Coordinates of C-alpha atoms (C1' of nucleotides) in Angstrom, one line a residue:
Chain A
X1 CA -45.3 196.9 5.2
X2 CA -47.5 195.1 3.0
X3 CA -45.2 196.0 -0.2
X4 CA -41.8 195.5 1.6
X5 CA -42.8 192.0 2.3
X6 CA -43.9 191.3 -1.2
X7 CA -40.5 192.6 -2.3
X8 CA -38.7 190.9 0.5
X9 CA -40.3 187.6 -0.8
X10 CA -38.9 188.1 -4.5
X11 CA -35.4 189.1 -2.7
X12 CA -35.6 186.1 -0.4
X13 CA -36.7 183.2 -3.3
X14 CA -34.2 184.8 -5.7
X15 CA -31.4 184.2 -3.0
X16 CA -30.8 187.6 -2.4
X17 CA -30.6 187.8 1.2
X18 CA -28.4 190.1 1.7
X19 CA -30.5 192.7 0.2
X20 CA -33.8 191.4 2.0
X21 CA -32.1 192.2 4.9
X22 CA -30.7 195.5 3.8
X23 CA -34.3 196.7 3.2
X24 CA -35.5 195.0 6.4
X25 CA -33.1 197.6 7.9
X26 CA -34.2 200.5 5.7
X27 CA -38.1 199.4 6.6
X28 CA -36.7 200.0 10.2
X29 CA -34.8 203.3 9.9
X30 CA -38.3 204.9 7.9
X31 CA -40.7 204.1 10.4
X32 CA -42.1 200.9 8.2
X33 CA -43.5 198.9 10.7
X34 CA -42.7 195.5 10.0
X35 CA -45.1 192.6 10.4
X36 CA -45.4 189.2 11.5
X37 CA -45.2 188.4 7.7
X38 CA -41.8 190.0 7.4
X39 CA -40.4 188.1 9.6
X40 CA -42.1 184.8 8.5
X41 CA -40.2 186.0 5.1
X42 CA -36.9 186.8 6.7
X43 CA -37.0 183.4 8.6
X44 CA -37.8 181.4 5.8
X45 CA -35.1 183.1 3.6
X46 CA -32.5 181.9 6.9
X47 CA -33.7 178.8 7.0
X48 CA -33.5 178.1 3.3
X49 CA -30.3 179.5 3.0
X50 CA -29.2 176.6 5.4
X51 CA -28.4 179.8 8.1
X52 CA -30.3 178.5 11.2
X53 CA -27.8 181.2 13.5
X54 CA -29.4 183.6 11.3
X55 CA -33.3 182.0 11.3
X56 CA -33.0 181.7 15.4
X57 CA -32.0 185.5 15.8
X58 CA -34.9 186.7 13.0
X59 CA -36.8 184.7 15.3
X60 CA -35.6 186.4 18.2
X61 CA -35.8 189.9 17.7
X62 CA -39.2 189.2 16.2
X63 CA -40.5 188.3 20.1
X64 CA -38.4 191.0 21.6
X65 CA -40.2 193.4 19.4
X66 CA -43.7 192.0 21.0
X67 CA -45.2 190.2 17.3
X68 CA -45.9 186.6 18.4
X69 CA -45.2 184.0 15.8
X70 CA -47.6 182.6 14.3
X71 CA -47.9 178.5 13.4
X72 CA -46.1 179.0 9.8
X73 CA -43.2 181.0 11.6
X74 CA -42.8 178.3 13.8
X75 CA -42.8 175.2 11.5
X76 CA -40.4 177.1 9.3
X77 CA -37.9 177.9 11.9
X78 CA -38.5 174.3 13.4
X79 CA -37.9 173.0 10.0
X80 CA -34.3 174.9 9.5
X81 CA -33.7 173.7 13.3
X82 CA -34.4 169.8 12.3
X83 CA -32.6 170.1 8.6
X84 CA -29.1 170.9 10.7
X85 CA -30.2 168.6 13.5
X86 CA -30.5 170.9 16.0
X87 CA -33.8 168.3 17.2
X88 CA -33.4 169.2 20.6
X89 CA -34.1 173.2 20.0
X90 CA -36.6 172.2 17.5
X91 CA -38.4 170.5 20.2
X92 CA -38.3 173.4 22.2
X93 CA -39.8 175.6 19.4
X94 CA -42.2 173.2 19.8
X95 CA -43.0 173.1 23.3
X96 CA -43.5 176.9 22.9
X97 CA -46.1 176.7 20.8
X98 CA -49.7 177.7 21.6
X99 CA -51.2 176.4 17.9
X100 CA -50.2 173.9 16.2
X101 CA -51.2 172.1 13.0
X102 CA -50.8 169.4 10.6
X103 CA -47.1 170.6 9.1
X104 CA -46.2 171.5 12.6
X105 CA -46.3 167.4 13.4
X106 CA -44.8 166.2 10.0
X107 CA -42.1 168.9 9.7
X108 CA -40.6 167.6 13.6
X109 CA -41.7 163.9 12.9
X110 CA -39.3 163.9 10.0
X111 CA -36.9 166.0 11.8
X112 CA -36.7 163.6 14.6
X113 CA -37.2 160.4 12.8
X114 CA -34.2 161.5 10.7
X115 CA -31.6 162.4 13.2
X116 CA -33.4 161.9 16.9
X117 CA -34.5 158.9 18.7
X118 CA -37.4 157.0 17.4
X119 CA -39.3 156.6 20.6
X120 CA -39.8 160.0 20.7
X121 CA -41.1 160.5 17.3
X122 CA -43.8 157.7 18.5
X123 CA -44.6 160.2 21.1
X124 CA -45.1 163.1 18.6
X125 CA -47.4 161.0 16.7
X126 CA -49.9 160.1 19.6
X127 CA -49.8 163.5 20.5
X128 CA -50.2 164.6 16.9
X129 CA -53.5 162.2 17.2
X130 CA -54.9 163.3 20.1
X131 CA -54.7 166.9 18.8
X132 CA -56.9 165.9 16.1
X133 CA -54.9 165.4 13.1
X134 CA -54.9 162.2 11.3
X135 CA -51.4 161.1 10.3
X136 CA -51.1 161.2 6.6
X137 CA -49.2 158.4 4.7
X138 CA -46.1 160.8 4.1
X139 CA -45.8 161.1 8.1
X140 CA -46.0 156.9 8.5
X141 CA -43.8 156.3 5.8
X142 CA -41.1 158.3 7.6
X143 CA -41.5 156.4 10.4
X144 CA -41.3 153.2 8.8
X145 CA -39.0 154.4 6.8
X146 CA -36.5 155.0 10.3
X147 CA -37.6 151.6 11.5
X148 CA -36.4 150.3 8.1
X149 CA -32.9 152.0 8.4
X150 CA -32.9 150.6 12.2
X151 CA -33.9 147.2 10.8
X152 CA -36.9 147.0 13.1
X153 CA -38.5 145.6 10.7
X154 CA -41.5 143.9 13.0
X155 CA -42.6 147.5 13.9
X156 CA -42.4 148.5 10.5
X157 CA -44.6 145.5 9.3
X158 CA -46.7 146.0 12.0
X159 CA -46.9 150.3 10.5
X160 CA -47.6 148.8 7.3
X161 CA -50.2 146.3 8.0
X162 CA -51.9 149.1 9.8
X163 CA -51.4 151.4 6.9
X164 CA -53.0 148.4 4.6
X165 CA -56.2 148.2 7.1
X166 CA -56.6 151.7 6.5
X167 CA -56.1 151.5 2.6
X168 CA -53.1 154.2 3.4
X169 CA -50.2 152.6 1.6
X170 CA -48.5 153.4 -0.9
X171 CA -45.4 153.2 -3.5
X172 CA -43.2 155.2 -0.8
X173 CA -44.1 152.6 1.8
X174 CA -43.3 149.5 -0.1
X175 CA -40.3 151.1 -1.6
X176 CA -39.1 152.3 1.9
X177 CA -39.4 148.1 3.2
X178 CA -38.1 146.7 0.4
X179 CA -35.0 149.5 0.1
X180 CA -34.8 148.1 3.9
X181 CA -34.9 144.2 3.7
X182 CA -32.3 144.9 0.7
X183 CA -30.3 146.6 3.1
X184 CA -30.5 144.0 5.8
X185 CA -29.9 141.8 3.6
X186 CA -32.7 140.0 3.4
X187 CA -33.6 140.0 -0.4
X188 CA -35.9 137.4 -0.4
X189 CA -38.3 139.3 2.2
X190 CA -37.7 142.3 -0.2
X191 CA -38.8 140.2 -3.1
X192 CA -41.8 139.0 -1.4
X193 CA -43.1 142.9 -0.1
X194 CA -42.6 143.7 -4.2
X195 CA -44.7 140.9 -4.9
X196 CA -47.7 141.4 -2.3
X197 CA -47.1 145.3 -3.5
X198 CA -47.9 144.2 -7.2
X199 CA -50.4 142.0 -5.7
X200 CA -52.3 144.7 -4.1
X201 CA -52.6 146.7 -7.1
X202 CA -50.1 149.4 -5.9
X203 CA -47.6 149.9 -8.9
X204 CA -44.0 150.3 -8.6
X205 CA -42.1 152.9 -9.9
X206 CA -38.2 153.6 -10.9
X207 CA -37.4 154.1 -7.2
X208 CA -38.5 150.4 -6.3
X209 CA -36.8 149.0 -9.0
X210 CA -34.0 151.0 -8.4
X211 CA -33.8 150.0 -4.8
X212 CA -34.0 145.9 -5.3
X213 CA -31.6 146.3 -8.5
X214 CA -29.3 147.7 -5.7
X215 CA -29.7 145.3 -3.0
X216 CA -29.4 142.4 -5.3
X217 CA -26.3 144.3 -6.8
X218 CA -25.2 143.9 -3.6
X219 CA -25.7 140.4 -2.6
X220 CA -23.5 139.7 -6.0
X221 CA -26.8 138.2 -7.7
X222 CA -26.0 140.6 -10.8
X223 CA -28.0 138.0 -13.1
X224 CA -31.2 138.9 -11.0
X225 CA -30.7 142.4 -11.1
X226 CA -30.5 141.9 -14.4
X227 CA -33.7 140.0 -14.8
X228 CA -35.5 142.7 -12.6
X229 CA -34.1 145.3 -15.3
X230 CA -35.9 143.7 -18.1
X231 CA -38.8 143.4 -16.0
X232 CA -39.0 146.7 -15.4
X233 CA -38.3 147.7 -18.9
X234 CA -40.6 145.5 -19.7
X235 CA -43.1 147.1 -17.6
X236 CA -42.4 150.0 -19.5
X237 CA -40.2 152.4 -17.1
X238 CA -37.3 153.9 -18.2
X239 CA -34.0 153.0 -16.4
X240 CA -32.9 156.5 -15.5
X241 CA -29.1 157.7 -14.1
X242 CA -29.7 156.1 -10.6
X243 CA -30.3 152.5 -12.5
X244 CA -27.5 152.6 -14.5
X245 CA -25.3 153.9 -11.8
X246 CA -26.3 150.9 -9.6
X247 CA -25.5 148.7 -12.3
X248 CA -22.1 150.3 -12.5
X249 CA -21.4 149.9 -9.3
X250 CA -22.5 146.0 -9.5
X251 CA -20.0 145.7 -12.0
X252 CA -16.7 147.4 -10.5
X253 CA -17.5 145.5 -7.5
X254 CA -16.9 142.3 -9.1
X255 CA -14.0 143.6 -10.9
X256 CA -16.0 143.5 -14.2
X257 CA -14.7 146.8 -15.4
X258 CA -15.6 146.1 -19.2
X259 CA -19.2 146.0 -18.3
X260 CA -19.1 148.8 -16.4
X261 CA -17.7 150.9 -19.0
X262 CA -20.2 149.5 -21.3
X263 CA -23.5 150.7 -19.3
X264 CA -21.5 154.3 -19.1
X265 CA -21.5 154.2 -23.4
X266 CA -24.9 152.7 -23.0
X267 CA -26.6 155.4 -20.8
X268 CA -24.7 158.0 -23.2
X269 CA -25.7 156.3 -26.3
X270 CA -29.8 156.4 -24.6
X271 CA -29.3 159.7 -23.7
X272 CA -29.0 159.3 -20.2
X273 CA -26.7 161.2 -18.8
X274 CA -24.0 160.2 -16.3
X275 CA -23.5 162.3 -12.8
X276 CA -20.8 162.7 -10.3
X277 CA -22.2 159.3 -8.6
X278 CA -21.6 157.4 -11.7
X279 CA -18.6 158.8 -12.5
X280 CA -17.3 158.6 -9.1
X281 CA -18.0 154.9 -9.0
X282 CA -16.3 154.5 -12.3
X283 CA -13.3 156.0 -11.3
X284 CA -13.1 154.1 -8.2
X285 CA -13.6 150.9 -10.1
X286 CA -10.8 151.5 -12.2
X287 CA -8.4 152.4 -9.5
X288 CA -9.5 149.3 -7.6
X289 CA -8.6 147.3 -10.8
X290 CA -5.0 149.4 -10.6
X291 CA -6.6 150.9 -13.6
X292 CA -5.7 154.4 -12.2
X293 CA -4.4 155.8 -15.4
X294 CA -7.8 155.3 -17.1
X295 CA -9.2 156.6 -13.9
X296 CA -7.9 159.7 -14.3
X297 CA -8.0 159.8 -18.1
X298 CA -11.9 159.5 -17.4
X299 CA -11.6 162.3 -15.5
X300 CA -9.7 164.8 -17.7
X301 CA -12.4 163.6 -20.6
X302 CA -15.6 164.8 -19.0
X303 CA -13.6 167.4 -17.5
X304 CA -12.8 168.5 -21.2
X305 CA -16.4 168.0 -22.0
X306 CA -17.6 170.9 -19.6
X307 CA -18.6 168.1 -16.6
X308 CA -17.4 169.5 -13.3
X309 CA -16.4 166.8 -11.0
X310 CA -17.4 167.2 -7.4
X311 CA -15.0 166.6 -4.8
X312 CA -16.2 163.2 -4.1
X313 CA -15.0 162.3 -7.7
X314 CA -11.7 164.2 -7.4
X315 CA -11.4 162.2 -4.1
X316 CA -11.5 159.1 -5.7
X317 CA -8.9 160.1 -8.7
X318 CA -6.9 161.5 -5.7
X319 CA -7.1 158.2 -3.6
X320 CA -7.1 155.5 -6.6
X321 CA -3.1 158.1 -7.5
X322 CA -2.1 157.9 -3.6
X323 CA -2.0 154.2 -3.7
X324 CA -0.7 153.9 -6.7
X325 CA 2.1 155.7 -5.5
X326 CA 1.7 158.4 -7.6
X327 CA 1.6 161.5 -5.4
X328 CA 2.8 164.6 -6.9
X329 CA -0.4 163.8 -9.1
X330 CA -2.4 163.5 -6.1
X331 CA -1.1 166.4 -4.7
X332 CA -2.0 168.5 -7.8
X333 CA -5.3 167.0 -7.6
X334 CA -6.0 168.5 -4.6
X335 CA -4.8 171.3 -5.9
X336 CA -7.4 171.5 -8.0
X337 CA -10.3 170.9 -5.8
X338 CA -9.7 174.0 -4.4
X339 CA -8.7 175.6 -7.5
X340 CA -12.3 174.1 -8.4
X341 CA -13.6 176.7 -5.6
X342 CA -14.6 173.1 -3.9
X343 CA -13.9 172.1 0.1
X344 CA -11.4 169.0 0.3
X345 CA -13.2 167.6 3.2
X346 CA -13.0 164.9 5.7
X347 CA -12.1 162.0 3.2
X348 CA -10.0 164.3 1.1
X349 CA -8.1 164.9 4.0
X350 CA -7.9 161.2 4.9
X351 CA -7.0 159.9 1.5
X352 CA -4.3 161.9 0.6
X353 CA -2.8 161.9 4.3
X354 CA -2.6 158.3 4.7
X355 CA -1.5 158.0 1.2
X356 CA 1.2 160.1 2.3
X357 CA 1.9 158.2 5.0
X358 CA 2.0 155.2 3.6
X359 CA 4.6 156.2 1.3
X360 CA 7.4 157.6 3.0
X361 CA 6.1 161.5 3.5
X362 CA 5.1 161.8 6.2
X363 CA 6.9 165.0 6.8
X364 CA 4.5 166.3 4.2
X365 CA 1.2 165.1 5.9
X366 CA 2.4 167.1 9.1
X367 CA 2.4 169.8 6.6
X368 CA -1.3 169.0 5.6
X369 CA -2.5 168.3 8.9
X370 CA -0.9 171.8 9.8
X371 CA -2.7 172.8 7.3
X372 CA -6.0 172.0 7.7
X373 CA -5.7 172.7 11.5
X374 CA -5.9 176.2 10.9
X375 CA -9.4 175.5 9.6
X376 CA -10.3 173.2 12.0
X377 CA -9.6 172.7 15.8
X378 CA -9.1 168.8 15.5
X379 CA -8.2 166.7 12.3
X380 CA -10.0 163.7 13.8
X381 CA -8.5 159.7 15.5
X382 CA -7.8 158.5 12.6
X383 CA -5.7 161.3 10.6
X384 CA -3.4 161.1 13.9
X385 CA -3.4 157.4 14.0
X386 CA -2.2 157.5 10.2
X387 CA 0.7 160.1 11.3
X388 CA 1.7 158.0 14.5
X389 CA 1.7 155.1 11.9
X390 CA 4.0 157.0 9.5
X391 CA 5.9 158.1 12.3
X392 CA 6.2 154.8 13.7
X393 CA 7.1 153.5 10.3
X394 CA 10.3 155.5 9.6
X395 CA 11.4 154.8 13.4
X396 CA 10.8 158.3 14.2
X397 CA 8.9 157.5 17.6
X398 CA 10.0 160.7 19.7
X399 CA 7.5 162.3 17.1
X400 CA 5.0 159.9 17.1
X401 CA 4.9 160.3 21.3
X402 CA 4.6 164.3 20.1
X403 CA 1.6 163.9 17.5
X404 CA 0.0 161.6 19.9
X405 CA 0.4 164.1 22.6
X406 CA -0.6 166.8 20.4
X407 CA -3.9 164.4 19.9
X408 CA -4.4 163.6 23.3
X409 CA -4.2 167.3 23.8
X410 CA -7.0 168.3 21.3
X411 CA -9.4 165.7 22.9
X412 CA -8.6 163.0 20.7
X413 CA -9.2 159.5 21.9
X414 CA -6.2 156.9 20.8
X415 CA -7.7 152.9 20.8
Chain B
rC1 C1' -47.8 181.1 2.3
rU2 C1' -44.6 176.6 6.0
rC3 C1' -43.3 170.2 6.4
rC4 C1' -41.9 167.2 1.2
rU5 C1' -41.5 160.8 3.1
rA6 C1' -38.6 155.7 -0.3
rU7 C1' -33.3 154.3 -4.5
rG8 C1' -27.0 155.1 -6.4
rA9 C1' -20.6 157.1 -5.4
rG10 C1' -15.0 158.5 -2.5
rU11 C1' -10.9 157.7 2.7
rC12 C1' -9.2 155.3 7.3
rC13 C1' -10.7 151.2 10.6

RNA sequence: CUCCUAUGAGUCC
């Protein structure tokens, strides 16, 4: 057993799942007793794979063949459980548990934090006290990282201040407030946690800076972002893609497309190079400008250059076409997401059928919607309300009564 | 050996 699970390991970190299980299976038909260890393996190989389905039967068979799981097994299935938000079965991996320990707490803390109700990640951490393990600093910051995204910020001052007391804080924590009062916009309290951070010695890193350059971004103060830019090159960091993207984004929002496009030559020219995130802000910049045929010029040149677009930067071309009115291009972009071996997804969908729509064919967003209803039970309220408004539109209310009974009938909710 | 915490992009409303 002891050599099947080292090869199952390589299988499993290499991605090869299919064979790990297929010599799981041989293990089983020659009398190869597998272990606790092999299943640990196999769940982990699920659960990194993003197959939880797969993870929770592993997990399954493993207790109906009498091993018990041990702590690891657990915090690895709990941890697949909580990445697809599954919090509630994660918590009852939990509950089931005879031994716990310190990952055990932080893996569901997060897991909770992230997608389940605050109070009851409190809970978890008094309990994860009282059984003897001292919260770390990356299990508080998650919290008051959640309280930030809530915009409780009392209780996450309150976190902080008790993280301070303990000499517990750190760059994540200040980052994580100041990310938040951005957010909340409240820049000023953000500028004043940056200052008591530098004041306490802790030093920022590209992260903070990224995050106020953002918020101030934002709140349309591009001359302070600016000023924070210097400082920070000043300080000596290097601006990286996520700095230069924000920056980007500064400028299409105030319609200052030339200085957009100038930070893109500048992060080329520095050797920085651009991602789908700057690109797709670009691009959705330039369409907001009407600028569409540059738009999609931009995206045929890094196409040409060997980038490959995601499909949140074909969606923008897509959209930026669709209300320019140009959608046999739109349609060939979508095309070519699929052709790109990429999902159109929700937005896709959304984009190009009120685009549609909007423009006299609807007949061919039935079609979509047709289309995409073989895939998926439901297209979602607001699809339907842009066909009813299409419908509506062209007079043709008979068929907007149908779609909306075809809604109704699929459990949509009309407003 | 398991958790890996903080920053940027697209649609409708």
């Amino acid at each position: 057993a002891y050599s099947c699970n080292c090869l199952l390991g390589t299988l499993v970190n290499k991605k090869h799942l299919d064979k790990a299980l297929e010599l799981y299976m041989q293990m089983m038909h020659r009398g190869v007793l597998p272990n606790g260890s092999t299943y640990a393996i196999l769940i982990r190989g699920f659960s990194k794979s993003g197959n939880v389905k797969g993870a929770c039967e592993m997990f399954d068979e493993m207790r109906e063949l009498g091993f018990r799981p041990d702590t690891m097994t657990h915090n690895v299935l709990m941890g697949a459980l909580c990445r697809e938000r599954h919090i509630r079965d994660a918590l009852r991996v939990f509950e089931m548990m005879d031994a716990t320990n310190e990952v055990t707490f932080n893996t569901l803390i997060h897991g909770v934090c992230k997608y389940g109700k605050v109070s009851r990640a409190l809970e978890l951490l008094k309990e994860m006290s009282s059984s003897g393990f001292n919260p770390s600093s990356f299990v508080l910051n998650t919290i008051i990282a959640r309280h930030c995204r809530d915009r409780e910020f009392r209780e996450a001052l309150i976190l902080l201040r008790k993280m301070q007391a303990a000499g517990s804080e750190d760059v994540v924590t200040y980052t994580s407030l100041i990310d938040g009062f951005c957010k909340g916009k409240q820049i000023q309290r953000a500028l004043e946690i940056y200052r008591e951070m530098v004041s306490k010695g802790c030093s920022p890193n590209n992260v903070t800076f990224n995050a106020l350059i953002d918020g101030l971004c934002k709140s349309s103060k591009l001359e302070d972002a600016h000023r924070v830019l210097e400082e920070m090159v000043m300080k000596g960091y290097q601006p990286d893609v996520v700095t230069y993207t924000v920056l980007v984004h500064g400028f299409c929002e105030q319609g200052r497309l030339d200085g957009a496009l100038r930070l893109l030559e500048m992060m080329l020219q520095k050797g920085c190079a651009p991602d789908n995130v700057t690109y797709s802000t670009l691009i959705c910049g330039l369409c907001k400008e009407s600028r569409v045929q540059e738009a999609f010029e931009l995206l045929e040149g890094i196409v040409s250059r060997g980038f490959a677009p995601n499909v949140i930067t074909f969606t923008a071309v897509l959209d930026g076409l669709c209300k320019g009115g140009r959608l046999a291009e739109a349609g060939r972009i979508f095309d070519r997401i699929v052709e790109s071996g990429l999902q159109p997804d929700e937005v896709t969908y959304m984009a190009f059928v009120d685009g549609l729509c909007k423009h006299g064919q609807v007949d061919r967003a039935l079609e979509l919607v047709e289309q995409l209803e073989k895939q998926v039970f439901f297209a979602g309220d607001h699809i339907y309300l842009a066909l009813i408004n299409g419908l509506c539109t062209e007079q043709r209310r008979d068929e907007a009564l149908e779609v909306l009974r075809q809604m109704v009938l699929k459990g949509g909710v009309p407003n």
